[in-house]
Each structure stands twice: as structure tokens, then as C-alpha cells.
Amino acid sequence: MDIRALGYLAIGAVDVPGWSAFASEVLGVMTDTVASGDLLLRTDDRPYRIRIRPSDTEQIDGVGWEVAGAAALEAAASELENAGIAVGRDPQLARERRVTDLVAFVAPDGTQHELFWGAELDYTPFISPAGTSGFVTGALGLGHVVLVTEAVDEASRFYMDVMGFRLSDTMTLSGTRVVFLHCNGRHHSLALGGGRGAALAHFMLEVATVDDVGCALDRAADHGVRIRQSLGRHTNDQMLSFYAATPSGFSVEYGWGARVIDDADWTPTETTRGSYWGHRRPPRPADS
Ligand code: FE2
């Protein structure tokens, strides 16, 4: 399967107005609300990279993976079916996702994924409402997602053997195992962390400058956003980042300066330390 990049993330959320304010005022991304009530978050020249549907529950609607074209999508759909995974086709959903065609399926870990090709591109310049200079996307995709799953190694086998992700490295810290996977030069577009149930742990947005990170950290403080992990620098992808709580409860990692890797000279390692410095977890307030 020839997955090129993480294309989009679609979620259902209870507090969509909260998301709108959080996205524009803290993350510095452009927002738009469509007739259905869905909130679109734009970080580059695509109509959206994150779609938030008003919902009674917090959930992942679809993690969208971009493939090379129509033939690649057909080949991928066949590979999924050969692996015993049912694939769904929905032209209405493709229109909603602003892509030419897609297939939707549920991975063995319970995560709803979509494979697509032919993303709409309107070439409108990205202008941040909060002064963020820009987000690093392009061939590296939207950023990354980290999923919680009960069986990390079994789940990662599916993502590698069927979906074609390559192993970046693994980490076991405080008894929690995390497997980092890549599909392009971004060190990881997908990671799987051990935990109960199946859920989104966090997604990551990478900004263009270190000052973009600092300014976002200031805005988070100004808006009373809870910081889940302080500013720090990760070892494996070398990302300088902080983690903040989103209105959906999961975190967003907001970072800069990650390495770009090359399969020609990459070998997986077992990381025993998650960060060079920082990424400390502040004590939880007594009322939460
Ligand atoms: Fe991350």
C-alpha cells in the first residue's frame, strides 16, 4: 500500500464553539463553518486539514491517509479486502472530505480510517488569525496522530504489514510502549501507544519557526488552556514542542524543528528516553 501522507483528521466533538475559539485564538489556524455545522480548520492551501462535526460524544470520524492516485486507491482497497477488512465507498463522504475518491474502513484496533486521493486545492494563501507564520505540511502531510490501543504490537503489525507504514523506532517509558511509524520523511505520521480502549491520544501540528511555538505557548496561557506537557525537545523526532488540552479532551502537540528522515539510511532503534529536556507534566488541578 502506497500511503504518501497524513491528509486530514475528522472528528466528532461536543464543544464545537470551544474548538473554534481554541483553533483560531490559541493554535492560530484559520476556521470556517459550513452549512452542516461542521467546523473546518485550515493550516495550509487545502480547504481544511481538520474537520470537526458537532456530536454528542467525542470520537474519531476518520483519519485520512493520502495515496498516490486512483490506481493506488484501488490497489489499497484490494489489499484491505484481502486482509479481511471491509471497505466502504461513499461519494457523499468524498465530497464532504473535498477529495476525488476515498474508501473508509475500521482497522483491527477499532480506529476509523479513510484512504483518499485527489484532494481539493484552492491555492488561497494561509493567513493565520493569530500571526502564526505558517505550518509545515506539503509532502510531510498534516502532522501526526498518536492512537491509544490495548495491543500495541498487534496493532502496529496491521499498520506495517497491510498499510505499508515503516518502523521509525519504539519506546517503552514508565511501562507504556509506543511504536512510531512513518510513510514519508516525517519521523512519524502515526504512533501507537499502550492504553485502555481505542482513542486519539494527541495530534501534532508543526509550525514554521520556534517563535511560532513560543507565541502559541503565550496564547495558551492567556486563554487559560491547560498545558499537559511543558515545552521540551523530543529525542526521536527532535521536535521542540508543548502539549495542550483541546476542547475534546485529547491533546494537541504544537511543535517546531523536527527532523526529516530518509528510508535510504534509516534504521529503527529502541528509544529509552523520550525527551532531551522538558515535556514535564504539570500537577493536575485539584478540581479536575
Ligand atoms: Fe507527538
Short mmCIF file of C-alpha atoms and ligand atoms in Angstrom, two decimals:
data_model
loop_
_atom_site.label_atom_id
_atom_site.label_comp_id
_atom_site.label_asym_id
_atom_site.label_seq_id
_atom_site.Cartn_x
_atom_site.Cartn_y
_atom_site.Cartn_z
CA MET A 1 0.00 0.00 0.00
CA ASP A 2 1.45 3.32 -1.08
CA ILE A 3 0.38 5.85 1.55
CA ARG A 4 2.05 9.19 0.94
CA ALA A 5 0.97 11.30 3.92
CA LEU A 6 -1.49 12.03 6.67
CA GLY A 7 -4.01 14.12 4.76
CA TYR A 8 -6.69 15.07 7.25
CA LEU A 9 -8.29 14.30 10.57
CA ALA A 10 -12.08 14.27 11.01
CA ILE A 11 -13.55 14.13 14.48
CA GLY A 12 -16.88 14.46 16.25
CA ALA A 13 -16.82 16.87 19.18
CA VAL A 14 -19.26 18.13 21.79
CA ASP A 15 -17.92 21.68 22.10
CA VAL A 16 -17.57 22.96 18.55
CA PRO A 17 -17.75 26.68 19.53
CA GLY A 18 -14.97 25.97 22.02
CA TRP A 19 -12.95 24.34 19.27
CA SER A 20 -13.46 27.35 17.01
CA ALA A 21 -12.07 29.76 19.61
CA PHE A 22 -9.26 27.36 20.59
CA ALA A 23 -8.24 26.81 16.97
CA SER A 24 -8.16 30.43 15.89
CA GLU A 25 -7.02 32.12 19.10
CA VAL A 26 -4.59 29.55 20.50
CA LEU A 27 -3.46 27.32 17.61
CA GLY A 28 -3.54 30.18 15.10
CA VAL A 29 -5.26 28.19 12.36
CA MET A 30 -7.97 29.51 10.02
CA THR A 31 -11.54 28.44 10.76
CA ASP A 32 -14.65 28.15 8.63
CA THR A 33 -18.09 26.77 9.44
CA VAL A 34 -20.02 25.02 6.65
CA ALA A 35 -23.79 24.59 6.28
CA SER A 36 -23.83 21.26 8.11
CA GLY A 37 -22.40 23.00 11.17
CA ASP A 38 -19.03 21.30 10.75
CA LEU A 39 -16.02 23.40 11.66
CA LEU A 40 -13.11 23.35 9.22
CA LEU A 41 -9.57 24.10 10.40
CA ARG A 42 -7.14 25.22 7.72
CA THR A 43 -3.37 25.16 8.16
CA ASP A 44 -2.26 25.49 4.52
CA ASP A 45 -3.62 25.79 0.99
CA ARG A 46 -6.14 22.96 1.35
CA PRO A 47 -9.73 23.78 2.31
CA TYR A 48 -9.17 22.05 5.62
CA ARG A 49 -6.86 19.66 7.42
CA ILE A 50 -9.09 19.06 10.44
CA ARG A 51 -12.87 18.73 10.30
CA ILE A 52 -14.93 18.89 13.49
CA ARG A 53 -18.52 17.65 13.40
CA PRO A 54 -20.94 18.60 16.18
CA SER A 55 -21.57 15.40 18.13
CA ASP A 56 -22.93 14.13 21.44
CA THR A 57 -19.71 12.19 22.00
CA GLU A 58 -16.01 12.70 21.39
CA GLN A 59 -14.88 10.42 18.60
CA ILE A 60 -12.62 9.93 15.60
CA ASP A 61 -14.74 10.09 12.41
CA GLY A 62 -11.80 9.33 10.15
CA VAL A 63 -8.04 9.56 9.94
CA GLY A 64 -7.45 10.43 6.27
CA TRP A 65 -4.42 8.94 4.50
CA GLU A 66 -3.45 10.22 1.08
CA VAL A 67 -2.47 7.76 -1.62
CA ALA A 68 -0.83 8.46 -4.96
CA GLY A 69 -3.89 8.30 -7.21
CA ALA A 70 -6.86 6.29 -8.45
CA ALA A 71 -4.85 3.13 -9.19
CA ALA A 72 -3.17 3.31 -5.78
CA LEU A 73 -6.57 3.63 -4.10
CA GLU A 74 -7.93 0.58 -5.94
CA ALA A 75 -4.82 -1.43 -5.07
CA ALA A 76 -5.08 -0.36 -1.42
CA ALA A 77 -8.78 -1.31 -1.26
CA SER A 78 -7.93 -4.78 -2.62
CA GLU A 79 -5.13 -5.22 -0.08
CA LEU A 80 -7.51 -4.34 2.74
CA GLU A 81 -10.14 -6.78 1.48
CA ASN A 82 -7.50 -9.50 1.11
CA ALA A 83 -6.61 -8.88 4.75
CA GLY A 84 -10.26 -9.40 5.72
CA ILE A 85 -11.06 -5.72 6.23
CA ALA A 86 -14.41 -4.47 4.87
CA VAL A 87 -14.07 -1.24 2.89
CA GLY A 88 -16.86 1.27 2.33
CA ARG A 89 -17.27 3.69 -0.54
CA ASP A 90 -19.36 6.81 -0.13
CA PRO A 91 -19.38 9.51 -2.82
CA GLN A 92 -21.17 11.90 -0.46
CA LEU A 93 -18.42 11.44 2.12
CA ALA A 94 -15.78 12.04 -0.56
CA ARG A 95 -17.47 15.34 -1.44
CA GLU A 96 -17.57 16.27 2.23
CA ARG A 97 -13.90 15.42 2.61
CA ARG A 98 -13.18 17.51 -0.53
CA VAL A 99 -11.39 14.63 -2.25
CA THR A 100 -11.91 12.88 -5.58
CA ASP A 101 -12.42 9.41 -4.13
CA LEU A 102 -11.99 7.55 -0.87
CA VAL A 103 -12.51 4.27 0.91
CA ALA A 104 -13.38 4.04 4.59
CA PHE A 105 -12.58 1.14 6.90
CA VAL A 106 -12.11 0.22 10.52
CA ALA A 107 -8.66 -1.07 11.49
CA PRO A 108 -8.41 -4.10 13.82
CA ASP A 109 -7.62 -1.71 16.71
CA GLY A 110 -11.05 -0.09 16.20
CA THR A 111 -9.83 3.15 14.59
CA GLN A 112 -11.88 4.56 11.70
CA HIS A 113 -9.57 5.34 8.77
CA GLU A 114 -10.05 6.69 5.27
CA LEU A 115 -7.77 6.36 2.25
CA PHE A 116 -8.18 9.04 -0.40
CA TRP A 117 -6.69 10.65 -3.46
CA GLY A 118 -7.28 13.89 -5.34
CA ALA A 119 -7.51 16.44 -2.55
CA GLU A 120 -9.11 19.77 -3.43
CA LEU A 121 -6.58 22.58 -3.54
CA ASP A 122 -7.77 26.17 -3.84
CA TYR A 123 -4.39 27.93 -3.55
CA THR A 124 -5.79 30.50 -1.12
CA PRO A 125 -2.81 31.75 0.88
CA PHE A 126 -2.77 30.71 4.51
CA ILE A 127 -3.07 33.75 6.75
CA SER A 128 -3.14 32.97 10.45
CA PRO A 129 -5.67 34.86 12.58
CA ALA A 130 -3.12 34.83 15.42
CA GLY A 131 0.01 35.75 13.48
CA THR A 132 1.47 32.24 13.18
CA SER A 133 3.91 32.39 10.26
CA GLY A 134 2.90 29.01 8.84
CA PHE A 135 2.51 25.26 9.30
CA VAL A 136 4.85 22.60 7.93
CA THR A 137 2.71 20.35 5.71
CA GLY A 138 3.26 19.66 1.99
CA ALA A 139 4.79 16.25 1.27
CA LEU A 140 5.12 15.66 5.03
CA GLY A 141 1.35 15.88 5.47
CA LEU A 142 -0.82 17.42 8.18
CA GLY A 143 1.36 16.33 11.10
CA HIS A 144 0.95 13.17 13.12
CA VAL A 145 -1.61 11.31 15.16
CA VAL A 146 -0.96 9.12 18.18
CA LEU A 147 -3.56 6.45 18.88
CA VAL A 148 -4.11 4.60 22.13
CA THR A 149 -4.61 0.88 21.77
CA GLU A 150 -4.61 -2.10 24.12
CA ALA A 151 -2.38 -4.27 21.94
CA VAL A 152 0.34 -2.03 20.55
CA ASP A 153 2.45 -4.65 18.80
CA GLU A 154 -0.51 -6.46 17.22
CA ALA A 155 -1.95 -3.14 16.04
CA SER A 156 1.35 -1.97 14.62
CA ARG A 157 1.67 -5.22 12.64
CA PHE A 158 -1.51 -4.28 10.75
CA TYR A 159 -0.29 -0.76 10.04
CA MET A 160 3.06 -2.08 8.79
CA ASP A 161 2.08 -5.33 7.06
CA VAL A 162 -1.18 -4.19 5.47
CA MET A 163 -0.99 -0.40 5.30
CA GLY A 164 2.72 -0.25 4.47
CA PHE A 165 3.96 2.01 7.25
CA ARG A 166 7.66 1.66 8.07
CA LEU A 167 9.01 1.35 11.59
CA SER A 168 10.76 4.51 12.84
CA ASP A 169 11.50 3.39 16.38
CA THR A 170 9.95 2.11 19.56
CA MET A 171 9.92 3.36 23.12
CA THR A 172 8.87 1.89 26.46
CA LEU A 173 8.68 4.51 29.16
CA SER A 174 7.12 4.01 32.59
CA GLY A 175 5.68 0.73 31.35
CA THR A 176 3.96 2.30 28.34
CA ARG A 177 5.04 1.04 24.94
CA VAL A 178 4.90 3.35 21.93
CA VAL A 179 5.58 2.35 18.31
CA PHE A 180 6.42 5.15 15.85
CA LEU A 181 5.65 4.64 12.16
CA HIS A 182 6.38 6.70 9.05
CA CYS A 183 5.10 6.91 5.49
CA ASN A 184 7.27 9.83 4.27
CA GLY A 185 10.14 11.93 5.61
CA ARG A 186 8.25 12.92 8.73
CA HIS A 187 9.72 10.80 11.54
CA HIS A 188 6.24 9.58 12.43
CA SER A 189 2.87 10.27 10.89
CA LEU A 190 1.32 7.63 13.14
CA ALA A 191 2.25 6.30 16.55
CA LEU A 192 0.54 3.72 18.72
CA GLY A 193 0.70 3.95 22.48
CA GLY A 194 -0.41 1.39 25.02
CA GLY A 195 -3.55 2.18 26.98
CA ARG A 196 -7.11 1.15 27.64
CA GLY A 197 -9.63 1.23 24.82
CA ALA A 198 -9.06 2.83 21.42
CA ALA A 199 -8.79 6.59 21.24
CA LEU A 200 -6.85 9.56 19.95
CA ALA A 201 -4.10 10.48 22.42
CA HIS A 202 -2.96 13.56 20.52
CA PHE A 203 -2.38 15.04 17.12
CA MET A 204 0.60 17.18 16.21
CA LEU A 205 0.86 20.40 14.24
CA GLU A 206 4.33 21.60 13.21
CA VAL A 207 4.89 25.33 12.80
CA ALA A 208 7.49 27.09 10.71
CA THR A 209 9.51 28.88 13.39
CA VAL A 210 10.48 28.43 17.02
CA ASP A 211 8.85 31.80 17.77
CA ASP A 212 5.55 30.38 16.49
CA VAL A 213 5.79 27.80 19.29
CA GLY A 214 6.64 30.41 21.92
CA CYS A 215 3.81 32.71 20.85
CA ALA A 216 1.32 29.81 20.93
CA LEU A 217 2.51 28.93 24.43
CA ASP A 218 1.83 32.53 25.50
CA ARG A 219 -1.62 32.44 23.90
CA ALA A 220 -2.42 29.16 25.66
CA ALA A 221 -1.53 30.81 28.99
CA ASP A 222 -3.58 33.91 28.14
CA HIS A 223 -6.63 31.74 27.38
CA GLY A 224 -6.27 29.53 30.43
CA VAL A 225 -5.62 26.42 28.36
CA ARG A 226 -4.28 23.51 30.37
CA ILE A 227 -0.73 22.52 29.43
CA ARG A 228 -0.36 18.74 29.56
CA GLN A 229 3.38 18.69 28.89
CA SER A 230 5.67 21.69 29.20
CA LEU A 231 7.96 22.92 26.45
CA GLY A 232 10.57 20.29 25.70
CA ARG A 233 12.57 18.59 22.98
CA HIS A 234 11.85 15.03 21.94
CA THR A 235 14.73 12.69 21.29
CA ASN A 236 13.46 10.55 18.45
CA ASP A 237 11.92 13.14 16.12
CA GLN A 238 13.82 16.07 17.70
CA MET A 239 10.60 18.10 17.87
CA LEU A 240 10.63 21.14 20.16
CA SER A 241 7.06 21.22 21.40
CA PHE A 242 4.48 21.52 24.13
CA TYR A 243 1.21 19.65 24.64
CA ALA A 244 -2.08 21.39 25.41
CA ALA A 245 -5.54 20.05 26.21
CA THR A 246 -8.06 20.52 23.39
CA PRO A 247 -11.79 21.08 23.97
CA SER A 248 -12.27 17.37 23.15
CA GLY A 249 -10.05 16.24 26.00
CA PHE A 250 -7.23 14.74 23.95
CA SER A 251 -4.06 16.78 23.50
CA VAL A 252 -2.51 18.73 20.67
CA GLU A 253 1.27 18.73 20.33
CA TYR A 254 2.44 22.04 18.93
CA GLY A 255 6.00 21.90 17.73
CA TRP A 256 8.85 23.03 15.54
CA GLY A 257 12.17 21.77 14.27
CA ALA A 258 11.51 18.07 13.74
CA ARG A 259 13.98 16.02 11.74
CA VAL A 260 13.19 14.68 8.28
CA ILE A 261 14.27 11.09 7.79
CA ASP A 262 15.26 9.10 4.71
CA ASP A 263 14.48 5.40 4.33
CA ALA A 264 17.75 5.00 2.41
CA ASP A 265 19.77 5.35 5.61
CA TRP A 266 17.20 4.91 8.39
CA THR A 267 17.39 2.04 10.86
CA PRO A 268 14.87 1.62 13.72
CA THR A 269 16.08 1.89 17.31
CA GLU A 270 14.67 1.32 20.79
CA THR A 271 14.50 4.73 22.45
CA THR A 272 14.92 4.72 26.21
CA ARG A 273 14.45 8.42 26.85
CA GLY A 274 11.58 10.45 25.39
CA SER A 275 12.95 13.96 25.64
CA TYR A 276 16.33 15.66 25.97
CA TRP A 277 14.71 18.17 28.32
CA GLY A 278 11.27 19.44 29.29
CA HIS A 279 7.93 17.83 28.41
CA ARG A 280 7.18 17.77 32.12
CA ARG A 281 3.66 17.05 33.25
CA PRO A 282 2.32 19.84 35.47
CA PRO A 283 0.37 18.67 38.53
CA ARG A 284 -3.33 18.28 37.80
CA PRO A 285 -5.52 20.92 39.42
CA ALA A 286 -7.43 19.58 42.43
CA ASP A 287 -10.78 20.33 40.78
CA SER A 288 -10.25 18.18 37.68
FE FE2 B 1 3.54 13.66 19.15
#
